[in-house]
Coordinates of C-alpha atoms in Angstrom, one line a residue:
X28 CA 1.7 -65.4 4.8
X29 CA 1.5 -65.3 1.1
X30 CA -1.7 -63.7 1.3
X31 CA 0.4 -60.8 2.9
X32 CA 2.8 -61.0 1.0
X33 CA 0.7 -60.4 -2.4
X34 CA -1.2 -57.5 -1.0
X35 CA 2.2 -56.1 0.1
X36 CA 3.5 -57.1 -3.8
X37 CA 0.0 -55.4 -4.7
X38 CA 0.6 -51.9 -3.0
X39 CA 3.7 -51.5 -3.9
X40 CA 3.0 -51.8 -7.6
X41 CA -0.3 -49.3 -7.3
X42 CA 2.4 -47.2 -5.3
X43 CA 5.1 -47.0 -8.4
X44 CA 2.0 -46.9 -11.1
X45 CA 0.2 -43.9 -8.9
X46 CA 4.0 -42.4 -8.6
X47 CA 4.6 -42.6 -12.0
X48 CA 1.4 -41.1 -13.4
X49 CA 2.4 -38.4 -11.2
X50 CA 5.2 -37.3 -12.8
X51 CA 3.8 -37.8 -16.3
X52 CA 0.8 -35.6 -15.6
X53 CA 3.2 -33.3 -14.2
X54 CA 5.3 -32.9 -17.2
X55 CA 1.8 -32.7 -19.1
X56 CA 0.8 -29.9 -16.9
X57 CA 4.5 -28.1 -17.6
X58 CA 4.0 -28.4 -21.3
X59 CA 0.4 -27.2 -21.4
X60 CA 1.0 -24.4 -19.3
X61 CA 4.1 -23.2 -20.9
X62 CA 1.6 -23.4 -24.1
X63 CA -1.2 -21.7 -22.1
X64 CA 1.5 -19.1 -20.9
X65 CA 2.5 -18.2 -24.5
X66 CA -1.0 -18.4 -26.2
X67 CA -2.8 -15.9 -24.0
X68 CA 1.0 -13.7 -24.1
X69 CA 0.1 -13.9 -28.0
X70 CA -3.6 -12.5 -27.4
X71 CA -3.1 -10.0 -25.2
X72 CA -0.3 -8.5 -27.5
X73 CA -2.4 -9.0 -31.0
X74 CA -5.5 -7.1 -28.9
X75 CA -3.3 -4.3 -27.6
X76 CA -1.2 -4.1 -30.7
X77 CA -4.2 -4.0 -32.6
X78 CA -5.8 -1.2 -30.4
X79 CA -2.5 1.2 -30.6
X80 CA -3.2 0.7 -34.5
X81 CA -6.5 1.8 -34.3
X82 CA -5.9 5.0 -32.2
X83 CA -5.5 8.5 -32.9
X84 CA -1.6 9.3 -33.6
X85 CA -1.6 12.3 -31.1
X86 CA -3.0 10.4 -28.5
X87 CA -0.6 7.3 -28.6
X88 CA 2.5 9.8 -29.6
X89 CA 1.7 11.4 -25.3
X90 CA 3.7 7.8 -25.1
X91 CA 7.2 7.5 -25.1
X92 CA 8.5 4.3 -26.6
X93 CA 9.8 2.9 -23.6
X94 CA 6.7 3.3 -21.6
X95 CA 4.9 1.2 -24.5
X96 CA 7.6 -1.4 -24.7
X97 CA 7.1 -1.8 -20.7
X98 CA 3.3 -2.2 -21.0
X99 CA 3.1 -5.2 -23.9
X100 CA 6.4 -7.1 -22.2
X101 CA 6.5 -6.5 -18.2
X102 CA 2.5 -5.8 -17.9
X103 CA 2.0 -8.1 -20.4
X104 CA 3.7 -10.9 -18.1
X105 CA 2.7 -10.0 -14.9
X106 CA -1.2 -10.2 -16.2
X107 CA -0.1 -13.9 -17.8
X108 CA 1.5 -15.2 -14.6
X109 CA -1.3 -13.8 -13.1
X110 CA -3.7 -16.1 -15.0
X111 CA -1.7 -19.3 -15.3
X112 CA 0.0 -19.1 -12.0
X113 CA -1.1 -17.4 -9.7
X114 CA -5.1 -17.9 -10.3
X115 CA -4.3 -21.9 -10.4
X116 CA -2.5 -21.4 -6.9
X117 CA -5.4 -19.8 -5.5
X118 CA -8.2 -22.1 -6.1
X119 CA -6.1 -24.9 -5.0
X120 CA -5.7 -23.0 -1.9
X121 CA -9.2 -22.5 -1.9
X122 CA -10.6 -26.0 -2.5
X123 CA -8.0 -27.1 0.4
X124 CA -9.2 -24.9 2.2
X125 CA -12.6 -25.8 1.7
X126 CA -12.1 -29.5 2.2
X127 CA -9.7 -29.3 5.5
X128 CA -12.6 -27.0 7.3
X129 CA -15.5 -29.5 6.3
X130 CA -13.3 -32.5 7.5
X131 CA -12.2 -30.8 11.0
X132 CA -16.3 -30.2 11.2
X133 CA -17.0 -33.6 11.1
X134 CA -14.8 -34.2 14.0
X135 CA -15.2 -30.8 16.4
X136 CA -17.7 -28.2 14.8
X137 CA -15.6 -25.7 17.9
X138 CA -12.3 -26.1 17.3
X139 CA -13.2 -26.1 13.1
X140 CA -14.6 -22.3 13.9
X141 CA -11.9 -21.1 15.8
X142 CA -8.8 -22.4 13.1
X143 CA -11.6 -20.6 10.3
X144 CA -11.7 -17.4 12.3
X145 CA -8.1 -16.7 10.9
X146 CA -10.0 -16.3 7.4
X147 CA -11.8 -12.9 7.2
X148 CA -9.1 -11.7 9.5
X149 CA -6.6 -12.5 6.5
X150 CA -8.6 -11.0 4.2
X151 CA -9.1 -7.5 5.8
X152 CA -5.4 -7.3 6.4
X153 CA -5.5 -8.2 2.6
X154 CA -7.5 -5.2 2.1
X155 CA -5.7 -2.6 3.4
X156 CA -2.3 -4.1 2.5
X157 CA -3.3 -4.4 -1.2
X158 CA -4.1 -0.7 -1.5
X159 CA -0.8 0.5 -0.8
X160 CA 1.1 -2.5 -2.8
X161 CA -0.5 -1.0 -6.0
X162 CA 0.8 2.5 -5.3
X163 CA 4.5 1.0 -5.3
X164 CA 3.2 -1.3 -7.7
X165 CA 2.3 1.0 -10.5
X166 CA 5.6 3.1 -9.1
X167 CA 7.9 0.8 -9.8
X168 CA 6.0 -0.1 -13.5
X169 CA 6.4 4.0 -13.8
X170 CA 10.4 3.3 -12.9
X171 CA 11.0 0.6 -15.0
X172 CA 8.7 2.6 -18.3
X173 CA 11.5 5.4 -17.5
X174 CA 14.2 3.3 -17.5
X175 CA 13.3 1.3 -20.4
X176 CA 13.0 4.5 -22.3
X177 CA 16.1 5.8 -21.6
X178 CA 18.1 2.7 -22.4
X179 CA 16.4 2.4 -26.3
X180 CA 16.6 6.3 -26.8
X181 CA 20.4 5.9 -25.4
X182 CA 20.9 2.9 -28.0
X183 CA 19.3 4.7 -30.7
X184 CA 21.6 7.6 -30.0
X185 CA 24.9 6.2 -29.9
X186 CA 26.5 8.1 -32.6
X187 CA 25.7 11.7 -30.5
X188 CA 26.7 9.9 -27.5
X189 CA 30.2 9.2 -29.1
X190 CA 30.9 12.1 -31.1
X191 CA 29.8 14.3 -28.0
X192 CA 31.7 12.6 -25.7
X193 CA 28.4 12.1 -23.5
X194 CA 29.4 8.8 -22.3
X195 CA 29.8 10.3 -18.7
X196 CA 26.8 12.1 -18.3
X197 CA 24.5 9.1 -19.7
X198 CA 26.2 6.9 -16.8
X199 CA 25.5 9.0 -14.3
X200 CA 21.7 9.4 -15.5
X201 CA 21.5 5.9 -15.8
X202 CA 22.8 5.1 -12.6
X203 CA 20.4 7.7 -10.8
X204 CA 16.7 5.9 -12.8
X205 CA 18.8 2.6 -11.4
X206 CA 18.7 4.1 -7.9
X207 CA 14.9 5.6 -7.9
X208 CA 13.4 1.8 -9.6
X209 CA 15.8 0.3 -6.7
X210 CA 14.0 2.0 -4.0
X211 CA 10.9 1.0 -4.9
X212 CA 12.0 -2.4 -5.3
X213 CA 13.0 -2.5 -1.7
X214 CA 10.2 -0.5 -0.3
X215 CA 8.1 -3.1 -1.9
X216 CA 9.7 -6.1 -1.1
X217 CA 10.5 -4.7 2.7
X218 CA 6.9 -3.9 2.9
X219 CA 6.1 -7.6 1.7
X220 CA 8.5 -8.8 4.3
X221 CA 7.1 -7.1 7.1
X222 CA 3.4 -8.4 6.4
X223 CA 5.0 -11.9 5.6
X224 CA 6.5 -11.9 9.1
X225 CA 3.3 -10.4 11.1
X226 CA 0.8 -12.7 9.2
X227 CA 3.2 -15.7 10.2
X228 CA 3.4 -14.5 13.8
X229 CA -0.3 -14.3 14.0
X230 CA -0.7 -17.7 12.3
X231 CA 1.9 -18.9 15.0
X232 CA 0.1 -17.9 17.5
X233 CA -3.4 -18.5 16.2
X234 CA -1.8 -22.9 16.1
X235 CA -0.5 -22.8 19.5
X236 CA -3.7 -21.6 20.7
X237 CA -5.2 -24.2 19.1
X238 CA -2.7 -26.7 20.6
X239 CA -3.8 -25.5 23.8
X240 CA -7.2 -25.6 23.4
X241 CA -6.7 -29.1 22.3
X242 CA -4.5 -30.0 24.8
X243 CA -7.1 -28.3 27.6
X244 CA -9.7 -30.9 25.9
X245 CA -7.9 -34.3 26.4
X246 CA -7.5 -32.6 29.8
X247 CA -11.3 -33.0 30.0
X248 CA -12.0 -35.8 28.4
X249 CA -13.4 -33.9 26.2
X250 CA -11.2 -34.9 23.2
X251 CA -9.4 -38.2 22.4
X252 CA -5.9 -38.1 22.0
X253 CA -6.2 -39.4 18.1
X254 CA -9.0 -36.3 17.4
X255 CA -6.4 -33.7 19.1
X256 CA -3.2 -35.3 16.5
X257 CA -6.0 -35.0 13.0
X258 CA -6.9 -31.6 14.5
X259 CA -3.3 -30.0 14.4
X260 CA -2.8 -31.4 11.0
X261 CA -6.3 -30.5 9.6
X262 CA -5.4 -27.1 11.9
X263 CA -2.2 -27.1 9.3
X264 CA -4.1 -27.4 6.2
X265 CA -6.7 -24.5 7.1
X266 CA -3.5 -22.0 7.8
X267 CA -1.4 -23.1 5.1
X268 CA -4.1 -22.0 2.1
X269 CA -4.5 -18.5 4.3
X270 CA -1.1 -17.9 4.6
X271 CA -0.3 -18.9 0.9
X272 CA -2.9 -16.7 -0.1
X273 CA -1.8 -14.0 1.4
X274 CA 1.7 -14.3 0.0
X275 CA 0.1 -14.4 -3.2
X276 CA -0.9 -11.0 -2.7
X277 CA 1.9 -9.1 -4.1
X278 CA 1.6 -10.9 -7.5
X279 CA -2.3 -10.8 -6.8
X280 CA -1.5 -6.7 -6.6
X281 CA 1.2 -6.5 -9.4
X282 CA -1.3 -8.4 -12.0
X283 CA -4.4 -5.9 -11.1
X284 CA -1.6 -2.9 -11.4
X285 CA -0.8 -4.1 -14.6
X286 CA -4.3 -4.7 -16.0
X287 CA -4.8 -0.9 -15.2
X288 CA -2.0 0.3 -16.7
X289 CA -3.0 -1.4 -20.1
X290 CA -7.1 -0.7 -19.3
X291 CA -5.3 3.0 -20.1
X292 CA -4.8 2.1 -24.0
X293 CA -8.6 1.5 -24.5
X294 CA -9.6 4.6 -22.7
X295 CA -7.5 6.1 -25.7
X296 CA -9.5 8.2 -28.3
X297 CA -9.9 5.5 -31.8
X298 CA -9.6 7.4 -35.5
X299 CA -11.9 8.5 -37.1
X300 CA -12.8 5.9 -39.8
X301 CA -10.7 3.2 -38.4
X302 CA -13.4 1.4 -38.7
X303 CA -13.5 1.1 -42.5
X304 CA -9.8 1.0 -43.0
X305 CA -9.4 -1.5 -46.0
X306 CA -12.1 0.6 -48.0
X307 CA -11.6 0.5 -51.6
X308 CA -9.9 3.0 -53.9
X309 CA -12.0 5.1 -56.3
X310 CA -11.2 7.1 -59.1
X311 CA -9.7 10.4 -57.8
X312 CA -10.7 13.6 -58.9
X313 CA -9.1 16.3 -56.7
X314 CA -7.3 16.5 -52.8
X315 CA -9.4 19.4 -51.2
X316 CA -8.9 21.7 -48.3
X317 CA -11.6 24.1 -47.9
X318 CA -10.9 26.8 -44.4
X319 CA -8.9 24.0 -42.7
X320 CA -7.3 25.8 -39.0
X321 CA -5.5 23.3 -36.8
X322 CA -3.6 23.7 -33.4
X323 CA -1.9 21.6 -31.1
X324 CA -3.0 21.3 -27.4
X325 CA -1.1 24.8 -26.5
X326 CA -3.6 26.0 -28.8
X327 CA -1.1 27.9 -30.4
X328 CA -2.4 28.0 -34.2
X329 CA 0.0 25.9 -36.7
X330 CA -2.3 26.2 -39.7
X331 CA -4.8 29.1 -40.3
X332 CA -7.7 29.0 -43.6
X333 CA -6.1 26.6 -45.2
X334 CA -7.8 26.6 -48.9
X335 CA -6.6 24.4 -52.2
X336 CA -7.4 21.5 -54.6
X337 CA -4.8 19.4 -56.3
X338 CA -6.0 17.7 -58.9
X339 CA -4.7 14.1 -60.5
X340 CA -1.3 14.2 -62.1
X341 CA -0.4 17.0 -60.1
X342 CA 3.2 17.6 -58.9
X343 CA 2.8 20.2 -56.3
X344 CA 5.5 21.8 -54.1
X345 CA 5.0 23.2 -50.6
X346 CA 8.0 25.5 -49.4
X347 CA 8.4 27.8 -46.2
X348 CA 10.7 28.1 -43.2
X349 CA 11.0 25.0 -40.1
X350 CA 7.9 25.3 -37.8
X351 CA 5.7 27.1 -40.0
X352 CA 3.3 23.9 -40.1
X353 CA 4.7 22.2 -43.4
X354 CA 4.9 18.8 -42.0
X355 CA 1.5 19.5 -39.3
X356 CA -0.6 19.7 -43.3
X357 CA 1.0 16.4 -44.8
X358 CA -0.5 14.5 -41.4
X359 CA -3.6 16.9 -41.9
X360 CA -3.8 14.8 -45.2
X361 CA -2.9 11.5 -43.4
X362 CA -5.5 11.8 -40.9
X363 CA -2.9 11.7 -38.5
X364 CA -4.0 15.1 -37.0
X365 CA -7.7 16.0 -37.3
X366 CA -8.6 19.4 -38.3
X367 CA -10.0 22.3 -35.6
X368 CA -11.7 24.3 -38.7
X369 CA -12.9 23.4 -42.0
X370 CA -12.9 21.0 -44.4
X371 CA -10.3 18.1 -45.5
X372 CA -11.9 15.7 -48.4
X373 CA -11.2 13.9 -51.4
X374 CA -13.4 13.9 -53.9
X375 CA -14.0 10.7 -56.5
X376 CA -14.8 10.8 -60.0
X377 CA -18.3 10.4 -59.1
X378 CA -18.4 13.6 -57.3
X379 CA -18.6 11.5 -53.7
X380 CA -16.6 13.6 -50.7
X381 CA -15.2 11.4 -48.8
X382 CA -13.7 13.5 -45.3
X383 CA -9.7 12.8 -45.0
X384 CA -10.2 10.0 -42.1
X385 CA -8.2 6.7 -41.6
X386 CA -10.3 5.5 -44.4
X387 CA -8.9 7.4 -47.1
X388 CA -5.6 6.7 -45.7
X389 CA -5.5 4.3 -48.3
X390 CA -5.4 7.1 -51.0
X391 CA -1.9 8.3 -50.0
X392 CA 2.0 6.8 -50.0
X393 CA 4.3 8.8 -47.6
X394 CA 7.8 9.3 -47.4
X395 CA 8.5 11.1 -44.4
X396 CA 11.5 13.0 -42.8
X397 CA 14.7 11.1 -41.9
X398 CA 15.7 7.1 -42.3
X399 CA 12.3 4.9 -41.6
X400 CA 13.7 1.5 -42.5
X401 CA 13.1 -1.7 -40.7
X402 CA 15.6 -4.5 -40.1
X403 CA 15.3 -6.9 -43.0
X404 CA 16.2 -7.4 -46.4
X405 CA 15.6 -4.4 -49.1
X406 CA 13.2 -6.3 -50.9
X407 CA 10.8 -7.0 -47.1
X408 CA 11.6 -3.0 -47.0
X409 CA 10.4 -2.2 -50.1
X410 CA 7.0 -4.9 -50.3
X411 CA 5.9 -3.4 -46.8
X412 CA 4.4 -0.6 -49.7
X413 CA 2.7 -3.6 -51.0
X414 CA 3.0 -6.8 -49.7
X415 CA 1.5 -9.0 -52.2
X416 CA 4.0 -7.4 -55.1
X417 CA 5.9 -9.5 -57.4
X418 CA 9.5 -9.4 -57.5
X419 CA 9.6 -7.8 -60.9
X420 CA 7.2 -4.7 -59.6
X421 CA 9.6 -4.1 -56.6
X422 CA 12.1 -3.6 -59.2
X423 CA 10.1 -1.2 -61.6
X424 CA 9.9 0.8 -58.3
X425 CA 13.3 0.8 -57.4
X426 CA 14.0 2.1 -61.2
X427 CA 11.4 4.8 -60.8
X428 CA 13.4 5.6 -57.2
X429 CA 16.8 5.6 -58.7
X430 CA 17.6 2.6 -56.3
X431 CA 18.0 0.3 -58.6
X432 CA 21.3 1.2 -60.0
X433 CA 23.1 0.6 -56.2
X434 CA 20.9 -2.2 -55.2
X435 CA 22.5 -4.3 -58.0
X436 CA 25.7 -3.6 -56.5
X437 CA 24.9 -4.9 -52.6
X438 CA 26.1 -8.1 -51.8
X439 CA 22.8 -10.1 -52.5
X440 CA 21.0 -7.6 -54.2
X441 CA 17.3 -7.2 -53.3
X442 CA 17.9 -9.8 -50.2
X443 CA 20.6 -8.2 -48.8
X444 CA 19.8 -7.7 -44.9
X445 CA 20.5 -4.3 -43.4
X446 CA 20.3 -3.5 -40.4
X447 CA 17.4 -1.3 -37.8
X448 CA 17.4 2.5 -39.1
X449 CA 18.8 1.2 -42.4
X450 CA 22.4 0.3 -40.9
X451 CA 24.6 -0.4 -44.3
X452 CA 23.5 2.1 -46.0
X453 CA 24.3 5.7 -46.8
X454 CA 21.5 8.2 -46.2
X455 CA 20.7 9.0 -49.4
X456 CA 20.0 5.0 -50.9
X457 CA 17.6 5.1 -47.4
X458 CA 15.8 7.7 -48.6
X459 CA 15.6 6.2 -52.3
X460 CA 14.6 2.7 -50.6
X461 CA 11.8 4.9 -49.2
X462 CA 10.9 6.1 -52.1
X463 CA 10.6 3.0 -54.5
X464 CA 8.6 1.6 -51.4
X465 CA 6.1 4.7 -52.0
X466 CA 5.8 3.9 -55.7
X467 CA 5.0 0.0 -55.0
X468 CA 2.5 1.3 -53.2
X469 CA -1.0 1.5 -54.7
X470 CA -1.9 5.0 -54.1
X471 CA -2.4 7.5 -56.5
X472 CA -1.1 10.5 -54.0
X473 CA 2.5 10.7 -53.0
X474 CA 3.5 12.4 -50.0
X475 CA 7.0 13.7 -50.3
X476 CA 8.3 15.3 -46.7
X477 CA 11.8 16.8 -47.3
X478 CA 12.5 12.9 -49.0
X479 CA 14.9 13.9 -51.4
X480 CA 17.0 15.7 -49.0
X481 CA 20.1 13.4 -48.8
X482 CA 20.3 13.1 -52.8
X483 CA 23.1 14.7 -54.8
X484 CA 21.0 17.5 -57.0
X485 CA 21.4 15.2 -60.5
X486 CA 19.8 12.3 -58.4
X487 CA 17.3 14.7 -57.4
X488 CA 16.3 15.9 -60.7
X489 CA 16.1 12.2 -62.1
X490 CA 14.1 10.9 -59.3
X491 CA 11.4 14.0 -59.5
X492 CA 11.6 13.6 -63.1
X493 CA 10.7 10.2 -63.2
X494 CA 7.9 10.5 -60.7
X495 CA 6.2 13.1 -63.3
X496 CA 6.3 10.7 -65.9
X497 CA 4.1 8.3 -63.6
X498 CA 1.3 11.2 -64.0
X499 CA -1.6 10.7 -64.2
X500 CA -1.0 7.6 -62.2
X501 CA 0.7 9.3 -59.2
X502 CA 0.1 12.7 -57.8
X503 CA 2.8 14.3 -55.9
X504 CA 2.9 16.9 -52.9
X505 CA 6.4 17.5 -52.0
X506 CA 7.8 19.5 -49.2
X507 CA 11.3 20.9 -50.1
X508 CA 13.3 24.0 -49.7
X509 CA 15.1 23.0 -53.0
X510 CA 15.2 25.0 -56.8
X511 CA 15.2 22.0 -58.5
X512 CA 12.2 20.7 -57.0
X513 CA 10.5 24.1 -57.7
X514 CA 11.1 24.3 -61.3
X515 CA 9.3 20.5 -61.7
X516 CA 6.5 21.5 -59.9
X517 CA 3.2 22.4 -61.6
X518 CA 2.4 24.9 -58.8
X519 CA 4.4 26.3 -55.9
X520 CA 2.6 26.8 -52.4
X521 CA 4.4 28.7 -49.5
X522 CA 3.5 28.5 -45.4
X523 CA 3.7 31.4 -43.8
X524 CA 2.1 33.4 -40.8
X525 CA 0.0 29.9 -40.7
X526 CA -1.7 30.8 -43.9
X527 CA -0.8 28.7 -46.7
X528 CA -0.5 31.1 -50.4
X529 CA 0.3 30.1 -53.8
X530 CA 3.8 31.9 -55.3
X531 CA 4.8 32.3 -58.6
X532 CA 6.6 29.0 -60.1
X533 CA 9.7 29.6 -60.3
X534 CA 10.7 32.2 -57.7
X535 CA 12.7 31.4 -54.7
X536 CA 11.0 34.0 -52.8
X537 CA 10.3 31.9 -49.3
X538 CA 12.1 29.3 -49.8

């Protein structure tokens, strides 16, 4: 009796040790996959992030926003729960699998080959249910990119939205993307149900044949009663992997959808020179454009024979009526738009060419059209034109940009926060934020594209002014339709009929 009573004593303590472990390797599991989850989340975003970076401008601008947004957050977690989800499910499924048919061998080879027979059934069904899955699949990824896109450009736009009195019209459009996502949603998840309920049927019917066969055996004598009872469960454990893995399918589907949808960023053309982006300044000696032609895909020509040289120290204007192609030559300079025709270059004090590529991208600081500012404080706005700056050279730039004056006067000066699209602040300290973050930059060519357009014309004057008196240091091509800019200028460029010809300095003709 005591005997009994120790082994009982001993299987119920291996019973609480054996249920404890398993809920502490549960909660292990939970906390290294929520780990795992984020980890390969962080990956697959620093890769893709790093290839958009890396391509050509045109090619990733074919992208709106929202579409992009979509593919590193919802493709981005379907390909993760994918990989530490649904792939774990699946070769659980399959070792069971595995295990349950080699058991119900041992016992009848027969009935193990009739409850395996389900398998490559399964699996074609699979087949052909997987191919049309993707097409909603990458449908409903296309609804929700659409979506998406509209809800940021609709947030971005509130002001127009108000003062138009557009609220009405942006419901409606809303509501109607809402309505086309939401029928692929159900023609997905309807489809889903349907094959759910006809790969259960068939599993249904594919156990009570097998309890009849079983039963036919005992019959016989074929079969102890004990055999039939493990069969039906073993029977169990053979379906249940099938029939999981075929409702894994969907995710199965959504995860390959989404892989091909990202797959679609490294098809994208890479600039030229990415390559050798951190290359090392050199001593300029002039900015060259020798027969430079470009046009966009309508093959409309923008820019026709392009020909100049701007040499260090140079303040240079560029003048000319909207959509002549002023803007298209500052990204010809960028690299941000390669050339159809001629030559772009800079050439170094040593007489070395170097071809206007992502690698001399380093040569330039930009200040383009409209508010670019980030969320952040002034000072994180300004560094991004050199993050390594002191504290003390941010300010010499803000002096140089005429910022200074009015960032002294925000509530915490240089770490004042403002907000996305420089929210605090008046279009005109924006653009002189933008500005002083060109200057901390160490680049001895400034790119100026209508960035002085929001100043008062004394602000102007002074911030221009004070830009010359960084020559030779910084050389300046400006865009403007301004005098005052004019009069500055060492020479005077105007675009027009796609040619690019120098005017006297000093005339307003063309501007």
């Amino acid at each position: 009796m005591s005997e009994n009573y120790s082994a009982a004593t001993l299987y119920i303590i291996l019973l609480v040790f054996l249920l404890i472990m398993q809920l502490i390797a549960g909660a292990y599991l939970s906390i290294r996959t929520g780990k795992l989850r984020e980890l390969l989340s962080f990956r697959l975003h620093d890769r893709l992030l790093k290839r958009l970076y890396r391509t050509e401008w045109m090619a990733i601008n074919k992208y709106h926003n929202g579409d992009i947004q979509t593919r590193l957050v919802s493709d981005v977690g379907n390909i993760v729960e994918g990989w530490t989800a649904t792939l774990p499910g699946i070769i659980a499924m399959a070792i069971q699998l595995v295990v349950a048919f080699f058991t119900l061998w041992y016992y009848d080879a027969t009935l193990a080959i009739f409850a395996f027979m389900l398998g490559p059934i399964t699996l074609f069904l699979s087949w052909l249910i997987g191919r049309k899955l993707k097409r909603m699949q990458h449908e409903i990824q296309s609804a929700e990119s659409s979506y998406r896109s509209f809800l940021l450009e609709n947030v971005r736009h509130m002001l127009i939205i108000k003062t138009f009195q557009y609220e009405n019209s942006s419901m409606q459009q809303m509501e109607n993307l809402q309505q086309h996502k939401l029928n692929w949603v159900v023609k997905r998840n309807f489809f889903n149900a349907m094959t759910n309920l006809s790969i259960g049927f068939g599993y249904q019917a594919g156990f009570f044949l097998a309890f009849v066969l079983g039963a036919y055996k005992i019959a016989r004598g074929a079969t102890s009663f004990g055999t039939f009872t493990a069969f039906l469960q073993l029977v169990g454990h053979i379906q249940g992997p099938l029939q999981g893995l075929s409702r894994s399918l969907p995710m199965i589907i959504a995860t390959l959808a989404s892989v091909e949808r990202l797959k679609e960023f490294d098809a994208l053309q890479s600039e030229p020179g990415s390559e050798q982006y951190a290359q090392p300044i050199k001593e300029l000696a002039s900015i060259n454009f020798e027969g430079v032609s470009y046009a966009y895909e309508t093959n409309v020509p923008i820019l026709q024979e392009i020909s100049f040289s701007v040499k260090p120290g140079e303040i240079i204007a560029i003048v000319g009526t909207s959509g002549e192609g002023k803007t298209t030559l500052l990204r010809l300079l960028l690299a941000l738009l390669q050339p159809r025709e001629g030559r772009a270059f800079v050439r170094t004090s040593s007489a070395e060419e170097l071809a206007i590529s992502a690698a001399t991208r380093s040569y330039f600081s930009y200040v383009p059209q409209g508010n670019t500012l980030f969320s952040g404080t002034v000072l994180d706005n300004i560094r991004i034109g050199n993050p390594d700056a002191t504290e003390d050279a941010v300010i010499e730039a803000a002096r140089h940009a005429c910022a200074w004056e009015f960032i002294t006067k925000l509530p915490l000066g240089l770490h004042t926060v403002i907000g996305d699209n420089g929210v605090g602040l008046s279009e005109g300290q924006a653009q002189r934020i933008a500005i002083a973050r060109a200057l901390l930059r160490p680049a001895p060519i400034l790119l100026l594209d209508e960035a002085t357009s929001a100043l008062d014309l004394d602000t102007e004057v002074e911030v221009l002014e004070r830009i010359k008196r960084l020559a030779p240091q910084k050389t300046c091509i400006a865009i403007t339709h301004r005098l005052s800019v004019i009069d500055i200028c060492n020479r005077v460029y105007r675009v027009r009929d796609h040619k690019l010809v120098e005017i006297e300095n000093g005339s307003s003709t063309g501007v």
